[in-house]
PDB file of C-alpha atoms in Angstrom:
ATOM      1  CA  UNK A   1      71.282 -41.184 -22.858  1.00  0.00           C
ATOM      2  CA  UNK A   2      70.576 -44.943 -22.767  1.00  0.00           C
ATOM      3  CA  UNK A   3      71.415 -45.032 -19.054  1.00  0.00           C
ATOM      4  CA  UNK A   4      68.931 -42.220 -18.346  1.00  0.00           C
ATOM      5  CA  UNK A   5      66.215 -44.075 -20.264  1.00  0.00           C
ATOM      6  CA  UNK A   6      66.874 -47.277 -18.334  1.00  0.00           C
ATOM      7  CA  UNK A   7      66.861 -45.418 -15.002  1.00  0.00           C
ATOM      8  CA  UNK A   8      63.614 -43.647 -15.954  1.00  0.00           C
ATOM      9  CA  UNK A   9      62.068 -46.959 -16.941  1.00  0.00           C
ATOM     10  CA  UNK A  10      63.112 -48.582 -13.637  1.00  0.00           C
ATOM     11  CA  UNK A  11      61.791 -45.652 -11.583  1.00  0.00           C
ATOM     12  CA  UNK A  12      58.516 -45.765 -13.508  1.00  0.00           C
ATOM     13  CA  UNK A  13      58.162 -49.529 -12.985  1.00  0.00           C
ATOM     14  CA  UNK A  14      58.926 -49.179  -9.256  1.00  0.00           C
ATOM     15  CA  UNK A  15      56.318 -46.441  -8.812  1.00  0.00           C
ATOM     16  CA  UNK A  16      53.684 -48.499 -10.662  1.00  0.00           C
ATOM     17  CA  UNK A  17      54.504 -51.520  -8.455  1.00  0.00           C
ATOM     18  CA  UNK A  18      54.280 -49.372  -5.324  1.00  0.00           C
ATOM     19  CA  UNK A  19      50.905 -47.989  -6.427  1.00  0.00           C
ATOM     20  CA  UNK A  20      49.569 -51.515  -7.055  1.00  0.00           C
ATOM     21  CA  UNK A  21      50.851 -52.679  -3.663  1.00  0.00           C
ATOM     22  CA  UNK A  22      49.195 -49.697  -1.985  1.00  0.00           C
ATOM     23  CA  UNK A  23      45.897 -50.444  -3.752  1.00  0.00           C
ATOM     24  CA  UNK A  24      46.107 -54.062  -2.631  1.00  0.00           C
ATOM     25  CA  UNK A  25      46.996 -53.329   1.012  1.00  0.00           C
ATOM     26  CA  UNK A  26      44.206 -53.492   3.563  1.00  0.00           C
ATOM     27  CA  UNK A  27      43.496 -50.170   5.246  1.00  0.00           C
ATOM     28  CA  UNK A  28      42.739 -49.915   8.975  1.00  0.00           C
ATOM     29  CA  UNK A  29      39.064 -49.316   8.139  1.00  0.00           C
ATOM     30  CA  UNK A  30      39.094 -52.362   5.829  1.00  0.00           C
ATOM     31  CA  UNK A  31      40.560 -54.493   8.606  1.00  0.00           C
ATOM     32  CA  UNK A  32      37.868 -53.204  10.979  1.00  0.00           C
ATOM     33  CA  UNK A  33      35.174 -54.087   8.427  1.00  0.00           C
ATOM     34  CA  UNK A  34      36.571 -57.626   8.022  1.00  0.00           C
ATOM     35  CA  UNK A  35      36.570 -58.022  11.814  1.00  0.00           C
ATOM     36  CA  UNK A  36      32.888 -56.958  11.894  1.00  0.00           C
ATOM     37  CA  UNK A  37      32.087 -59.599   9.282  1.00  0.00           C
ATOM     38  CA  UNK A  38      33.993 -62.190  11.350  1.00  0.00           C
ATOM     39  CA  UNK A  39      31.819 -61.398  14.370  1.00  0.00           C
ATOM     40  CA  UNK A  40      28.748 -62.503  12.363  1.00  0.00           C
ATOM     41  CA  UNK A  41      30.148 -65.932  11.458  1.00  0.00           C
ATOM     42  CA  UNK A  42      29.609 -68.049  14.595  1.00  0.00           C
ATOM     43  CA  UNK A  43      26.177 -69.675  14.401  1.00  0.00           C
ATOM     44  CA  UNK A  44      25.536 -68.422  10.860  1.00  0.00           C
ATOM     45  CA  UNK A  45      23.812 -71.079   8.671  1.00  0.00           C
ATOM     46  CA  UNK A  46      26.134 -72.635   6.101  1.00  0.00           C
ATOM     47  CA  UNK A  47      23.222 -72.806   3.646  1.00  0.00           C
ATOM     48  CA  UNK A  48      23.314 -68.973   3.469  1.00  0.00           C
ATOM     49  CA  UNK A  49      27.100 -68.601   3.339  1.00  0.00           C
ATOM     50  CA  UNK A  50      27.136 -66.584   0.112  1.00  0.00           C
ATOM     51  CA  UNK A  51      25.190 -63.789   1.847  1.00  0.00           C
ATOM     52  CA  UNK A  52      27.863 -63.723   4.543  1.00  0.00           C
ATOM     53  CA  UNK A  53      30.977 -64.083   2.389  1.00  0.00           C
ATOM     54  CA  UNK A  54      29.799 -61.666  -0.329  1.00  0.00           C
ATOM     55  CA  UNK A  55      30.400 -58.855   2.187  1.00  0.00           C
ATOM     56  CA  UNK A  56      34.121 -59.598   1.682  1.00  0.00           C
ATOM     57  CA  UNK A  57      34.030 -58.735  -2.036  1.00  0.00           C
ATOM     58  CA  UNK A  58      36.113 -55.513  -1.754  1.00  0.00           C
ATOM     59  CA  UNK A  59      38.848 -57.418   0.082  1.00  0.00           C
ATOM     60  CA  UNK A  60      39.103 -60.595  -2.006  1.00  0.00           C
ATOM     61  CA  UNK A  61      42.414 -61.528  -3.597  1.00  0.00           C
ATOM     62  CA  UNK A  62      40.598 -62.176  -6.872  1.00  0.00           C
ATOM     63  CA  UNK A  63      37.087 -61.425  -8.080  1.00  0.00           C
ATOM     64  CA  UNK A  64      36.332 -65.125  -8.526  1.00  0.00           C
ATOM     65  CA  UNK A  65      37.544 -66.182  -5.065  1.00  0.00           C
ATOM     66  CA  UNK A  66      34.038 -66.961  -3.777  1.00  0.00           C
ATOM     67  CA  UNK A  67      33.254 -69.031  -6.878  1.00  0.00           C
ATOM     68  CA  UNK A  68      36.020 -71.524  -6.096  1.00  0.00           C
ATOM     69  CA  UNK A  69      35.963 -72.130  -2.356  1.00  0.00           C
ATOM     70  CA  UNK A  70      37.572 -75.395  -1.339  1.00  0.00           C
ATOM     71  CA  UNK A  71      36.034 -76.957   1.742  1.00  0.00           C
ATOM     72  CA  UNK A  72      37.480 -80.064   3.373  1.00  0.00           C
ATOM     73  CA  UNK A  73      35.084 -82.215   5.403  1.00  0.00           C
ATOM     74  CA  UNK A  74      36.021 -84.972   7.796  1.00  0.00           C
ATOM     75  CA  UNK A  75      33.381 -86.699   9.874  1.00  0.00           C
ATOM     76  CA  UNK A  76      30.959 -83.957  10.906  1.00  0.00           C
ATOM     77  CA  UNK A  77      33.404 -81.033  10.679  1.00  0.00           C
ATOM     78  CA  UNK A  78      34.315 -78.971   7.628  1.00  0.00           C
ATOM     79  CA  UNK A  79      36.999 -76.336   7.193  1.00  0.00           C
ATOM     80  CA  UNK A  80      37.817 -73.847   4.491  1.00  0.00           C
ATOM     81  CA  UNK A  81      39.707 -70.665   3.706  1.00  0.00           C
ATOM     82  CA  UNK A  82      38.998 -67.489   1.784  1.00  0.00           C
ATOM     83  CA  UNK A  83      42.026 -65.684   0.403  1.00  0.00           C
ATOM     84  CA  UNK A  84      42.042 -61.921   0.838  1.00  0.00           C
ATOM     85  CA  UNK A  85      44.359 -59.170  -0.390  1.00  0.00           C
ATOM     86  CA  UNK A  86      47.471 -58.149   1.518  1.00  0.00           C
ATOM     87  CA  UNK A  87      48.565 -61.698   2.413  1.00  0.00           C
ATOM     88  CA  UNK A  88      45.405 -62.253   4.468  1.00  0.00           C
ATOM     89  CA  UNK A  89      42.945 -65.138   4.802  1.00  0.00           C
ATOM     90  CA  UNK A  90      39.759 -66.000   6.617  1.00  0.00           C
ATOM     91  CA  UNK A  91      39.800 -69.539   7.990  1.00  0.00           C
ATOM     92  CA  UNK A  92      36.523 -71.097   9.046  1.00  0.00           C
ATOM     93  CA  UNK A  93      35.025 -74.310  10.379  1.00  0.00           C
ATOM     94  CA  UNK A  94      31.474 -75.582  10.360  1.00  0.00           C
ATOM     95  CA  UNK A  95      29.446 -78.525  11.531  1.00  0.00           C
ATOM     96  CA  UNK A  96      28.190 -80.754   8.758  1.00  0.00           C
ATOM     97  CA  UNK A  97      25.443 -83.259   9.468  1.00  0.00           C
ATOM     98  CA  UNK A  98      25.290 -85.599   6.464  1.00  0.00           C
ATOM     99  CA  UNK A  99      21.772 -86.578   5.378  1.00  0.00           C
ATOM    100  CA  UNK A 100      22.161 -90.208   6.466  1.00  0.00           C
ATOM    101  CA  UNK A 101      22.934 -89.058  10.012  1.00  0.00           C
ATOM    102  CA  UNK A 102      20.130 -86.527  10.128  1.00  0.00           C
ATOM    103  CA  UNK A 103      17.382 -89.068   9.550  1.00  0.00           C
ATOM    104  CA  UNK A 104      15.812 -90.422  12.692  1.00  0.00           C
ATOM    105  CA  UNK A 105      14.118 -93.326  10.974  1.00  0.00           C
ATOM    106  CA  UNK A 106      11.743 -94.241   8.179  1.00  0.00           C
ATOM    107  CA  UNK A 107       9.105 -91.886   9.568  1.00  0.00           C
ATOM    108  CA  UNK A 108      11.422 -88.864   9.731  1.00  0.00           C
ATOM    109  CA  UNK A 109       9.463 -85.758   8.820  1.00  0.00           C
ATOM    110  CA  UNK A 110      12.580 -83.675   8.068  1.00  0.00           C
ATOM    111  CA  UNK A 111      14.853 -85.730   5.812  1.00  0.00           C
ATOM    112  CA  UNK A 112      16.292 -82.516   4.403  1.00  0.00           C
ATOM    113  CA  UNK A 113      17.265 -81.090   7.797  1.00  0.00           C
ATOM    114  CA  UNK A 114      20.704 -80.432   6.330  1.00  0.00           C
ATOM    115  CA  UNK A 115      19.199 -77.688   4.185  1.00  0.00           C
ATOM    116  CA  UNK A 116      17.066 -76.204   6.957  1.00  0.00           C
ATOM    117  CA  UNK A 117      19.915 -74.466   8.733  1.00  0.00           C
ATOM    118  CA  UNK A 118      21.151 -77.306  10.922  1.00  0.00           C
ATOM    119  CA  UNK A 119      24.713 -76.833   9.659  1.00  0.00           C
ATOM    120  CA  UNK A 120      26.308 -73.766  11.245  1.00  0.00           C
ATOM    121  CA  UNK A 121      29.704 -72.083  11.300  1.00  0.00           C
ATOM    122  CA  UNK A 122      31.502 -72.784  14.560  1.00  0.00           C
ATOM    123  CA  UNK A 123      34.919 -71.150  14.114  1.00  0.00           C
ATOM    124  CA  UNK A 124      36.560 -68.202  12.356  1.00  0.00           C
ATOM    125  CA  UNK A 125      40.049 -66.704  12.218  1.00  0.00           C
ATOM    126  CA  UNK A 126      41.343 -63.692  10.304  1.00  0.00           C
ATOM    127  CA  UNK A 127      45.046 -64.189   9.582  1.00  0.00           C
ATOM    128  CA  UNK A 128      47.186 -61.450   8.031  1.00  0.00           C
ATOM    129  CA  UNK A 129      50.917 -61.645   7.379  1.00  0.00           C
ATOM    130  CA  UNK A 130      51.041 -64.872   9.382  1.00  0.00           C
ATOM    131  CA  UNK A 131      49.515 -63.300  12.505  1.00  0.00           C
ATOM    132  CA  UNK A 132      46.042 -63.849  13.930  1.00  0.00           C
ATOM    133  CA  UNK A 133      44.089 -60.585  13.798  1.00  0.00           C
ATOM    134  CA  UNK A 134      40.784 -62.063  14.982  1.00  0.00           C
ATOM    135  CA  UNK A 135      39.762 -65.479  16.250  1.00  0.00           C
ATOM    136  CA  UNK A 136      36.550 -66.848  17.700  1.00  0.00           C
ATOM    137  CA  UNK A 137      34.993 -70.270  18.203  1.00  0.00           C
ATOM    138  CA  UNK A 138      36.235 -73.769  17.457  1.00  0.00           C
ATOM    139  CA  UNK A 139      39.226 -73.712  15.103  1.00  0.00           C
ATOM    140  CA  UNK A 140      41.970 -76.333  15.533  1.00  0.00           C
ATOM    141  CA  UNK A 141      45.511 -75.008  16.046  1.00  0.00           C
ATOM    142  CA  UNK A 142      46.884 -77.268  13.319  1.00  0.00           C
ATOM    143  CA  UNK A 143      44.488 -75.702  10.813  1.00  0.00           C
ATOM    144  CA  UNK A 144      45.588 -72.184  11.696  1.00  0.00           C
ATOM    145  CA  UNK A 145      49.257 -73.194  11.698  1.00  0.00           C
ATOM    146  CA  UNK A 146      48.887 -74.554   8.147  1.00  0.00           C
ATOM    147  CA  UNK A 147      47.928 -71.088   6.955  1.00  0.00           C
ATOM    148  CA  UNK A 148      50.595 -69.057   8.736  1.00  0.00           C
ATOM    149  CA  UNK A 149      53.508 -68.213   6.500  1.00  0.00           C
TER     150      UNK A 149
END
């Protein structure tokens, strides 16, 4: 009797785990939708990134993923990643013109050029299970290789 209960418990746990995995897996239509979003990225203004990335909400690994994006900037280039379900990520790069470089001189009429759409996304890659599903623009190989498992 105890053995049957243990077996039933294990079968139940396995089926619950399989159902959760299935819910978390990206469907072919979900992958197609992510690819469509990726096609919008190049040239998109960084200042409006939430409008772009919020389209990924159904595919995010966690609901708060967009609230905690980590972006690494070096010189005038920035890179970041958005974790998705099903061992997937979006990797992106953008141009960042710091305010001190955007000023022409004391008479500059647009000292806040940084917030007027000058900074744009220049690269995007959709990586799933360590393989590149979609890639466009300027994205260094070393950056992509860091995110392959």
